[in-house]
């Protein structure tokens, strides 16, 4: 267990023992006590709150492993379990704020804690509640930065997919969707708990000052804003997945069109092969010379291929593969009725009076 005592507002960090941290909390000095319990559970079965000199039974959950997101208010102190973005992972930090102290408990090093200590000389909090609000503001900023960074990665991935789709794009997209789901799954319980806790505190404590009411409302709006950004990130990842599926479907349709063209080209050849393989009187008696065989065979083959190329490749598939609209489609109707009737072979009916003879 690593115990650090931070003097406020100087921000000087001092490594100490748990007993000395308990004395500093009992002296009612404006301090921050940070406790890193480590991955192994402590050998003492006594709750951490009692070891710190906190006699209220409502804080026995402090430092307990696998504690869900929560927020409590007892005897002027606020305690909560908040999710924190730490790189690619989400960890939970236990926070207890009183009038003159702030206690943070976690099981491994967290970059947010060190950044919070470094900003203390600039922020200069006046009491424990102000320190708690500053810490929670850092938590919200961490989620906002993670959501914004993931959103930019999704947009860059969409641009790469539109330029040239690669097989590894689907793996990156799946990773980004898991990241968005991870942020949403971690932050949604805290948003619900914070909304309930801040509303109940404003309603229960009628003597709260206007400054603290403003801080509560600001924190509540920040929570809702972060939740909206995470929801928009999830929608963006779903849209990127739909875009990838559409690109795959378009490529499959293109391959099917090419196979259809190849089958149309070789279908007359297979018909001619079967036709000349039939033994009936005309083929066995009339086609007695090489010239007649070549004339009939080549003429039928060239005519069949010409008709297939004209009606299938040129009029529909070939224009689609080259990027142009097929004739007779809705794209030809945009140029006016004269252009559309020219291809359909219909003559527009005159709307004027029939001339007299």
PDB file of N, CA and C in Angstrom, residues 144-225:
ATOM      1  N   UNK A 144     -14.495  13.236 -22.047  1.00  0.00           N
ATOM      2  CA  UNK A 144     -14.718  14.050 -23.240  1.00  0.00           C
ATOM      3  C   UNK A 144     -13.562  13.917 -24.217  1.00  0.00           C
ATOM      4  N   UNK A 145     -12.340  13.914 -23.704  1.00  0.00           N
ATOM      5  CA  UNK A 145     -11.187  13.750 -24.594  1.00  0.00           C
ATOM      6  C   UNK A 145     -11.181  12.369 -25.242  1.00  0.00           C
ATOM      7  N   UNK A 146     -11.514  11.351 -24.477  1.00  0.00           N
ATOM      8  CA  UNK A 146     -11.550   9.999 -25.048  1.00  0.00           C
ATOM      9  C   UNK A 146     -12.624   9.883 -26.122  1.00  0.00           C
ATOM     10  N   UNK A 147     -13.808  10.458 -25.875  1.00  0.00           N
ATOM     11  CA  UNK A 147     -14.877  10.406 -26.874  1.00  0.00           C
ATOM     12  C   UNK A 147     -14.507  11.192 -28.123  1.00  0.00           C
ATOM     13  N   UNK A 148     -13.889  12.378 -27.948  1.00  0.00           N
ATOM     14  CA  UNK A 148     -13.503  13.186 -29.112  1.00  0.00           C
ATOM     15  C   UNK A 148     -12.415  12.497 -29.931  1.00  0.00           C
ATOM     16  N   UNK A 149     -11.440  11.902 -29.272  1.00  0.00           N
ATOM     17  CA  UNK A 149     -10.378  11.208 -29.993  1.00  0.00           C
ATOM     18  C   UNK A 149     -10.924  10.008 -30.760  1.00  0.00           C
ATOM     19  N   UNK A 150     -11.800   9.251 -30.139  1.00  0.00           N
ATOM     20  CA  UNK A 150     -12.393   8.105 -30.834  1.00  0.00           C
ATOM     21  C   UNK A 150     -13.249   8.547 -32.009  1.00  0.00           C
ATOM     22  N   UNK A 151     -13.972   9.667 -31.854  1.00  0.00           N
ATOM     23  CA  UNK A 151     -14.793  10.176 -32.949  1.00  0.00           C
ATOM     24  C   UNK A 151     -13.938  10.591 -34.132  1.00  0.00           C
ATOM     25  N   UNK A 152     -12.808  11.230 -33.885  1.00  0.00           N
ATOM     26  CA  UNK A 152     -11.902  11.604 -34.976  1.00  0.00           C
ATOM     27  C   UNK A 152     -11.337  10.360 -35.666  1.00  0.00           C
ATOM     28  N   UNK A 153     -11.035   9.334 -34.915  1.00  0.00           N
ATOM     29  CA  UNK A 153     -10.543   8.091 -35.517  1.00  0.00           C
ATOM     30  C   UNK A 153     -11.607   7.455 -36.403  1.00  0.00           C
ATOM     31  N   UNK A 154     -12.870   7.515 -35.981  1.00  0.00           N
ATOM     32  CA  UNK A 154     -13.952   6.963 -36.804  1.00  0.00           C
ATOM     33  C   UNK A 154     -14.091   7.748 -38.108  1.00  0.00           C
ATOM     34  N   UNK A 155     -14.012   9.077 -38.045  1.00  0.00           N
ATOM     35  CA  UNK A 155     -14.118   9.890 -39.258  1.00  0.00           C
ATOM     36  C   UNK A 155     -12.947   9.633 -40.207  1.00  0.00           C
ATOM     37  N   UNK A 156     -11.733   9.519 -39.670  1.00  0.00           N
ATOM     38  CA  UNK A 156     -10.584   9.205 -40.524  1.00  0.00           C
ATOM     39  C   UNK A 156     -10.734   7.828 -41.166  1.00  0.00           C
ATOM     40  N   UNK A 157     -11.264   6.888 -40.419  1.00  0.00           N
ATOM     41  CA  UNK A 157     -11.467   5.546 -40.971  1.00  0.00           C
ATOM     42  C   UNK A 157     -12.498   5.575 -42.093  1.00  0.00           C
ATOM     43  N   UNK A 158     -13.551   6.381 -41.954  1.00  0.00           N
ATOM     44  CA  UNK A 158     -14.540   6.495 -43.025  1.00  0.00           C
ATOM     45  C   UNK A 158     -13.920   7.063 -44.293  1.00  0.00           C
ATOM     46  N   UNK A 159     -13.075   8.066 -44.168  1.00  0.00           N
ATOM     47  CA  UNK A 159     -12.418   8.628 -45.348  1.00  0.00           C
ATOM     48  C   UNK A 159     -11.524   7.595 -46.025  1.00  0.00           C
ATOM     49  N   UNK A 160     -10.792   6.819 -45.242  1.00  0.00           N
ATOM     50  CA  UNK A 160      -9.960   5.767 -45.826  1.00  0.00           C
ATOM     51  C   UNK A 160     -10.799   4.714 -46.527  1.00  0.00           C
ATOM     52  N   UNK A 161     -11.952   4.364 -45.958  1.00  0.00           N
ATOM     53  CA  UNK A 161     -12.812   3.368 -46.584  1.00  0.00           C
ATOM     54  C   UNK A 161     -13.368   3.870 -47.910  1.00  0.00           C
ATOM     55  N   UNK A 162     -13.728   5.162 -47.984  1.00  0.00           N
ATOM     56  CA  UNK A 162     -14.248   5.698 -49.233  1.00  0.00           C
ATOM     57  C   UNK A 162     -13.158   5.782 -50.298  1.00  0.00           C
ATOM     58  N   UNK A 163     -11.918   6.068 -49.894  1.00  0.00           N
ATOM     59  CA  UNK A 163     -10.842   6.127 -50.874  1.00  0.00           C
ATOM     60  C   UNK A 163     -10.497   4.738 -51.403  1.00  0.00           C
ATOM     61  N   UNK A 164     -10.231   3.812 -50.507  1.00  0.00           N
ATOM     62  CA  UNK A 164      -9.931   2.434 -50.909  1.00  0.00           C
ATOM     63  C   UNK A 164     -10.159   1.521 -49.718  1.00  0.00           C
ATOM     64  N   UNK A 165     -11.161   0.689 -49.829  1.00  0.00           N
ATOM     65  CA  UNK A 165     -11.506  -0.192 -48.716  1.00  0.00           C
ATOM     66  C   UNK A 165     -10.491  -1.309 -48.595  1.00  0.00           C
ATOM     67  N   UNK A 166     -10.046  -1.555 -47.352  1.00  0.00           N
ATOM     68  CA  UNK A 166      -9.072  -2.594 -47.056  1.00  0.00           C
ATOM     69  C   UNK A 166      -9.675  -3.581 -46.055  1.00  0.00           C
ATOM     70  N   UNK A 167      -9.196  -4.837 -46.056  1.00  0.00           N
ATOM     71  CA  UNK A 167      -9.750  -5.816 -45.097  1.00  0.00           C
ATOM     72  C   UNK A 167      -9.506  -5.442 -43.639  1.00  0.00           C
ATOM     73  N   UNK A 168      -8.404  -4.727 -43.358  1.00  0.00           N
ATOM     74  CA  UNK A 168      -8.122  -4.389 -41.963  1.00  0.00           C
ATOM     75  C   UNK A 168      -9.032  -3.292 -41.433  1.00  0.00           C
ATOM     76  N   UNK A 169      -9.782  -2.626 -42.304  1.00  0.00           N
ATOM     77  CA  UNK A 169     -10.688  -1.580 -41.842  1.00  0.00           C
ATOM     78  C   UNK A 169     -11.781  -2.133 -40.946  1.00  0.00           C
ATOM     79  N   UNK A 170     -12.232  -3.332 -41.231  1.00  0.00           N
ATOM     80  CA  UNK A 170     -13.307  -3.905 -40.423  1.00  0.00           C
ATOM     81  C   UNK A 170     -12.810  -4.210 -39.012  1.00  0.00           C
ATOM     82  N   UNK A 171     -11.536  -4.580 -38.865  1.00  0.00           N
ATOM     83  CA  UNK A 171     -10.994  -4.830 -37.533  1.00  0.00           C
ATOM     84  C   UNK A 171     -10.850  -3.517 -36.754  1.00  0.00           C
ATOM     85  N   UNK A 172     -10.391  -2.466 -37.419  1.00  0.00           N
ATOM     86  CA  UNK A 172     -10.294  -1.167 -36.749  1.00  0.00           C
ATOM     87  C   UNK A 172     -11.680  -0.646 -36.360  1.00  0.00           C
ATOM     88  N   UNK A 173     -12.648  -0.854 -37.242  1.00  0.00           N
ATOM     89  CA  UNK A 173     -14.006  -0.410 -36.937  1.00  0.00           C
ATOM     90  C   UNK A 173     -14.585  -1.175 -35.750  1.00  0.00           C
ATOM     91  N   UNK A 174     -14.326  -2.462 -35.685  1.00  0.00           N
ATOM     92  CA  UNK A 174     -14.804  -3.241 -34.535  1.00  0.00           C
ATOM     93  C   UNK A 174     -14.147  -2.766 -33.237  1.00  0.00           C
ATOM     94  N   UNK A 175     -12.860  -2.414 -33.307  1.00  0.00           N
ATOM     95  CA  UNK A 175     -12.172  -1.898 -32.117  1.00  0.00           C
ATOM     96  C   UNK A 175     -12.767  -0.563 -31.679  1.00  0.00           C
ATOM     97  N   UNK A 176     -13.079   0.323 -32.617  1.00  0.00           N
ATOM     98  CA  UNK A 176     -13.666   1.614 -32.270  1.00  0.00           C
ATOM     99  C   UNK A 176     -15.077   1.447 -31.703  1.00  0.00           C
ATOM    100  N   UNK A 177     -15.835   0.503 -32.222  1.00  0.00           N
ATOM    101  CA  UNK A 177     -17.173   0.252 -31.674  1.00  0.00           C
ATOM    102  C   UNK A 177     -17.074  -0.295 -30.251  1.00  0.00           C
ATOM    103  N   UNK A 178     -16.107  -1.151 -29.993  1.00  0.00           N
ATOM    104  CA  UNK A 178     -15.920  -1.637 -28.621  1.00  0.00           C
ATOM    105  C   UNK A 178     -15.492  -0.510 -27.689  1.00  0.00           C
ATOM    106  N   UNK A 179     -14.668   0.422 -28.204  1.00  0.00           N
ATOM    107  CA  UNK A 179     -14.256   1.562 -27.392  1.00  0.00           C
ATOM    108  C   UNK A 179     -15.447   2.454 -27.043  1.00  0.00           C
ATOM    109  N   UNK A 180     -16.303   2.720 -28.018  1.00  0.00           N
ATOM    110  CA  UNK A 180     -17.498   3.520 -27.738  1.00  0.00           C
ATOM    111  C   UNK A 180     -18.418   2.820 -26.743  1.00  0.00           C
ATOM    112  N   UNK A 181     -18.595   1.513 -26.898  1.00  0.00           N
ATOM    113  CA  UNK A 181     -19.424   0.768 -25.943  1.00  0.00           C
ATOM    114  C   UNK A 181     -18.793   0.759 -24.554  1.00  0.00           C
ATOM    115  N   UNK A 182     -17.470   0.697 -24.482  1.00  0.00           N
ATOM    116  CA  UNK A 182     -16.785   0.720 -23.192  1.00  0.00           C
ATOM    117  C   UNK A 182     -17.008   2.049 -22.478  1.00  0.00           C
ATOM    118  N   UNK A 183     -16.881   3.162 -23.206  1.00  0.00           N
ATOM    119  CA  UNK A 183     -17.108   4.470 -22.595  1.00  0.00           C
ATOM    120  C   UNK A 183     -18.559   4.627 -22.138  1.00  0.00           C
ATOM    121  N   UNK A 184     -19.483   4.164 -22.952  1.00  0.00           N
ATOM    122  CA  UNK A 184     -20.897   4.289 -22.596  1.00  0.00           C
ATOM    123  C   UNK A 184     -21.241   3.414 -21.402  1.00  0.00           C
ATOM    124  N   UNK A 185     -20.740   2.196 -21.391  1.00  0.00           N
ATOM    125  CA  UNK A 185     -21.048   1.274 -20.291  1.00  0.00           C
ATOM    126  C   UNK A 185     -20.444   1.760 -18.975  1.00  0.00           C
ATOM    127  N   UNK A 186     -19.316   2.467 -19.035  1.00  0.00           N
ATOM    128  CA  UNK A 186     -18.691   2.962 -17.806  1.00  0.00           C
ATOM    129  C   UNK A 186     -19.319   4.253 -17.315  1.00  0.00           C
ATOM    130  N   UNK A 187     -19.731   5.136 -18.238  1.00  0.00           N
ATOM    131  CA  UNK A 187     -20.182   6.459 -17.823  1.00  0.00           C
ATOM    132  C   UNK A 187     -21.678   6.513 -17.535  1.00  0.00           C
ATOM    133  N   UNK A 188     -22.471   5.661 -18.151  1.00  0.00           N
ATOM    134  CA  UNK A 188     -23.915   5.726 -17.963  1.00  0.00           C
ATOM    135  C   UNK A 188     -24.337   5.522 -16.505  1.00  0.00           C
ATOM    136  N   UNK A 189     -23.779   4.555 -15.755  1.00  0.00           N
ATOM    137  CA  UNK A 189     -24.180   4.455 -14.341  1.00  0.00           C
ATOM    138  C   UNK A 189     -23.823   5.695 -13.528  1.00  0.00           C
ATOM    139  N   UNK A 190     -22.666   6.287 -13.819  1.00  0.00           N
ATOM    140  CA  UNK A 190     -22.301   7.487 -13.075  1.00  0.00           C
ATOM    141  C   UNK A 190     -23.226   8.654 -13.408  1.00  0.00           C
ATOM    142  N   UNK A 191     -23.635   8.782 -14.673  1.00  0.00           N
ATOM    143  CA  UNK A 191     -24.551   9.861 -15.049  1.00  0.00           C
ATOM    144  C   UNK A 191     -25.874   9.728 -14.296  1.00  0.00           C
ATOM    145  N   UNK A 192     -26.376   8.507 -14.171  1.00  0.00           N
ATOM    146  CA  UNK A 192     -27.631   8.305 -13.443  1.00  0.00           C
ATOM    147  C   UNK A 192     -27.469   8.599 -11.954  1.00  0.00           C
ATOM    148  N   UNK A 193     -26.355   8.138 -11.367  1.00  0.00           N
ATOM    149  CA  UNK A 193     -26.132   8.369  -9.941  1.00  0.00           C
ATOM    150  C   UNK A 193     -25.913   9.847  -9.657  1.00  0.00           C
ATOM    151  N   UNK A 194     -25.141  10.527 -10.509  1.00  0.00           N
ATOM    152  CA  UNK A 194     -24.880  11.950 -10.298  1.00  0.00           C
ATOM    153  C   UNK A 194     -26.153  12.772 -10.424  1.00  0.00           C
ATOM    154  N   UNK A 195     -26.986  12.442 -11.391  1.00  0.00           N
ATOM    155  CA  UNK A 195     -28.247  13.165 -11.548  1.00  0.00           C
ATOM    156  C   UNK A 195     -29.128  13.016 -10.299  1.00  0.00           C
ATOM    157  N   UNK A 196     -29.231  11.795  -9.806  1.00  0.00           N
ATOM    158  CA  UNK A 196     -30.058  11.559  -8.620  1.00  0.00           C
ATOM    159  C   UNK A 196     -29.460  12.213  -7.379  1.00  0.00           C
ATOM    160  N   UNK A 197     -28.144  12.114  -7.206  1.00  0.00           N
ATOM    161  CA  UNK A 197     -27.500  12.634  -6.006  1.00  0.00           C
ATOM    162  C   UNK A 197     -27.543  14.162  -5.961  1.00  0.00           C
ATOM    163  N   UNK A 198     -27.212  14.823  -7.081  1.00  0.00           N
ATOM    164  CA  UNK A 198     -27.197  16.286  -7.079  1.00  0.00           C
ATOM    165  C   UNK A 198     -28.600  16.860  -6.916  1.00  0.00           C
ATOM    166  N   UNK A 199     -29.579  16.232  -7.538  1.00  0.00           N
ATOM    167  CA  UNK A 199     -30.954  16.713  -7.384  1.00  0.00           C
ATOM    168  C   UNK A 199     -31.446  16.532  -5.954  1.00  0.00           C
ATOM    169  N   UNK A 200     -31.163  15.373  -5.363  1.00  0.00           N
ATOM    170  CA  UNK A 200     -31.593  15.126  -3.990  1.00  0.00           C
ATOM    171  C   UNK A 200     -30.886  16.058  -3.011  1.00  0.00           C
ATOM    172  N   UNK A 201     -29.617  16.370  -3.275  1.00  0.00           N
ATOM    173  CA  UNK A 201     -28.879  17.257  -2.372  1.00  0.00           C
ATOM    174  C   UNK A 201     -29.430  18.681  -2.433  1.00  0.00           C
ATOM    175  N   UNK A 202     -29.771  19.155  -3.623  1.00  0.00           N
ATOM    176  CA  UNK A 202     -30.330  20.506  -3.725  1.00  0.00           C
ATOM    177  C   UNK A 202     -31.694  20.596  -3.046  1.00  0.00           C
ATOM    178  N   UNK A 203     -32.468  19.516  -3.157  1.00  0.00           N
ATOM    179  CA  UNK A 203     -33.790  19.541  -2.549  1.00  0.00           C
ATOM    180  C   UNK A 203     -33.730  19.376  -1.035  1.00  0.00           C
ATOM    181  N   UNK A 204     -32.778  18.593  -0.527  1.00  0.00           N
ATOM    182  CA  UNK A 204     -32.712  18.326   0.907  1.00  0.00           C
ATOM    183  C   UNK A 204     -32.053  19.468   1.672  1.00  0.00           C
ATOM    184  N   UNK A 205     -31.010  20.053   1.094  1.00  0.00           N
ATOM    185  CA  UNK A 205     -30.258  21.097   1.777  1.00  0.00           C
ATOM    186  C   UNK A 205     -30.738  22.458   1.291  1.00  0.00           C
ATOM    187  N   UNK A 206     -31.649  23.051   2.054  1.00  0.00           N
ATOM    188  CA  UNK A 206     -32.191  24.356   1.661  1.00  0.00           C
ATOM    189  C   UNK A 206     -31.218  25.495   1.929  1.00  0.00           C
ATOM    190  N   UNK A 207     -30.238  25.281   2.821  1.00  0.00           N
ATOM    191  CA  UNK A 207     -29.332  26.347   3.214  1.00  0.00           C
ATOM    192  C   UNK A 207     -28.060  26.381   2.361  1.00  0.00           C
ATOM    193  N   UNK A 208     -28.010  25.630   1.295  1.00  0.00           N
ATOM    194  CA  UNK A 208     -26.833  25.624   0.454  1.00  0.00           C
ATOM    195  C   UNK A 208     -26.678  26.985  -0.224  1.00  0.00           C
ATOM    196  N   UNK A 209     -25.460  27.457  -0.343  1.00  0.00           N
ATOM    197  CA  UNK A 209     -25.208  28.784  -0.905  1.00  0.00           C
ATOM    198  C   UNK A 209     -25.421  28.773  -2.412  1.00  0.00           C
ATOM    199  N   UNK A 210     -25.512  29.984  -2.941  1.00  0.00           N
ATOM    200  CA  UNK A 210     -25.718  30.109  -4.380  1.00  0.00           C
ATOM    201  C   UNK A 210     -24.504  29.630  -5.174  1.00  0.00           C
ATOM    202  N   UNK A 211     -23.319  29.816  -4.606  1.00  0.00           N
ATOM    203  CA  UNK A 211     -22.112  29.353  -5.309  1.00  0.00           C
ATOM    204  C   UNK A 211     -22.111  27.837  -5.458  1.00  0.00           C
ATOM    205  N   UNK A 212     -22.499  27.135  -4.367  1.00  0.00           N
ATOM    206  CA  UNK A 212     -22.519  25.679  -4.460  1.00  0.00           C
ATOM    207  C   UNK A 212     -23.658  25.195  -5.352  1.00  0.00           C
ATOM    208  N   UNK A 213     -24.765  25.909  -5.348  1.00  0.00           N
ATOM    209  CA  UNK A 213     -25.832  25.555  -6.285  1.00  0.00           C
ATOM    210  C   UNK A 213     -25.371  25.707  -7.730  1.00  0.00           C
ATOM    211  N   UNK A 214     -24.622  26.767  -7.987  1.00  0.00           N
ATOM    212  CA  UNK A 214     -24.109  26.967  -9.342  1.00  0.00           C
ATOM    213  C   UNK A 214     -23.122  25.867  -9.727  1.00  0.00           C
ATOM    214  N   UNK A 215     -22.267  25.451  -8.757  1.00  0.00           N
ATOM    215  CA  UNK A 215     -21.335  24.357  -9.042  1.00  0.00           C
ATOM    216  C   UNK A 215     -22.077  23.050  -9.288  1.00  0.00           C
ATOM    217  N   UNK A 216     -23.120  22.794  -8.508  1.00  0.00           N
ATOM    218  CA  UNK A 216     -23.908  21.576  -8.722  1.00  0.00           C
ATOM    219  C   UNK A 216     -24.569  21.562 -10.089  1.00  0.00           C
ATOM    220  N   UNK A 217     -25.148  22.699 -10.474  1.00  0.00           N
ATOM    221  CA  UNK A 217     -25.791  22.780 -11.787  1.00  0.00           C
ATOM    222  C   UNK A 217     -24.771  22.656 -12.911  1.00  0.00           C
ATOM    223  N   UNK A 218     -23.604  23.249 -12.725  1.00  0.00           N
ATOM    224  CA  UNK A 218     -22.564  23.143 -13.745  1.00  0.00           C
ATOM    225  C   UNK A 218     -22.100  21.708 -13.908  1.00  0.00           C
ATOM    226  N   UNK A 219     -21.896  21.024 -12.790  1.00  0.00           N
ATOM    227  CA  UNK A 219     -21.477  19.623 -12.870  1.00  0.00           C
ATOM    228  C   UNK A 219     -22.567  18.760 -13.501  1.00  0.00           C
ATOM    229  N   UNK A 220     -23.818  19.044 -13.183  1.00  0.00           N
ATOM    230  CA  UNK A 220     -24.918  18.278 -13.766  1.00  0.00           C
ATOM    231  C   UNK A 220     -24.996  18.489 -15.274  1.00  0.00           C
ATOM    232  N   UNK A 221     -24.822  19.730 -15.724  1.00  0.00           N
ATOM    233  CA  UNK A 221     -24.838  19.992 -17.167  1.00  0.00           C
ATOM    234  C   UNK A 221     -23.634  19.351 -17.860  1.00  0.00           C
ATOM    235  N   UNK A 222     -22.495  19.349 -17.188  1.00  0.00           N
ATOM    236  CA  UNK A 222     -21.312  18.704 -17.781  1.00  0.00           C
ATOM    237  C   UNK A 222     -21.517  17.213 -17.941  1.00  0.00           C
ATOM    238  N   UNK A 223     -22.144  16.588 -16.948  1.00  0.00           N
ATOM    239  CA  UNK A 223     -22.427  15.152 -17.043  1.00  0.00           C
ATOM    240  C   UNK A 223     -23.348  14.863 -18.226  1.00  0.00           C
ATOM    241  N   UNK A 224     -24.390  15.660 -18.395  1.00  0.00           N
ATOM    242  CA  UNK A 224     -25.306  15.451 -19.513  1.00  0.00           C
ATOM    243  C   UNK A 224     -24.613  15.701 -20.845  1.00  0.00           C
ATOM    244  N   UNK A 225     -23.718  16.693 -20.898  1.00  0.00           N
ATOM    245  CA  UNK A 225     -22.997  16.976 -22.137  1.00  0.00           C
ATOM    246  C   UNK A 225     -22.080  15.830 -22.522  1.00  0.00           C
TER     247      UNK A 225
END
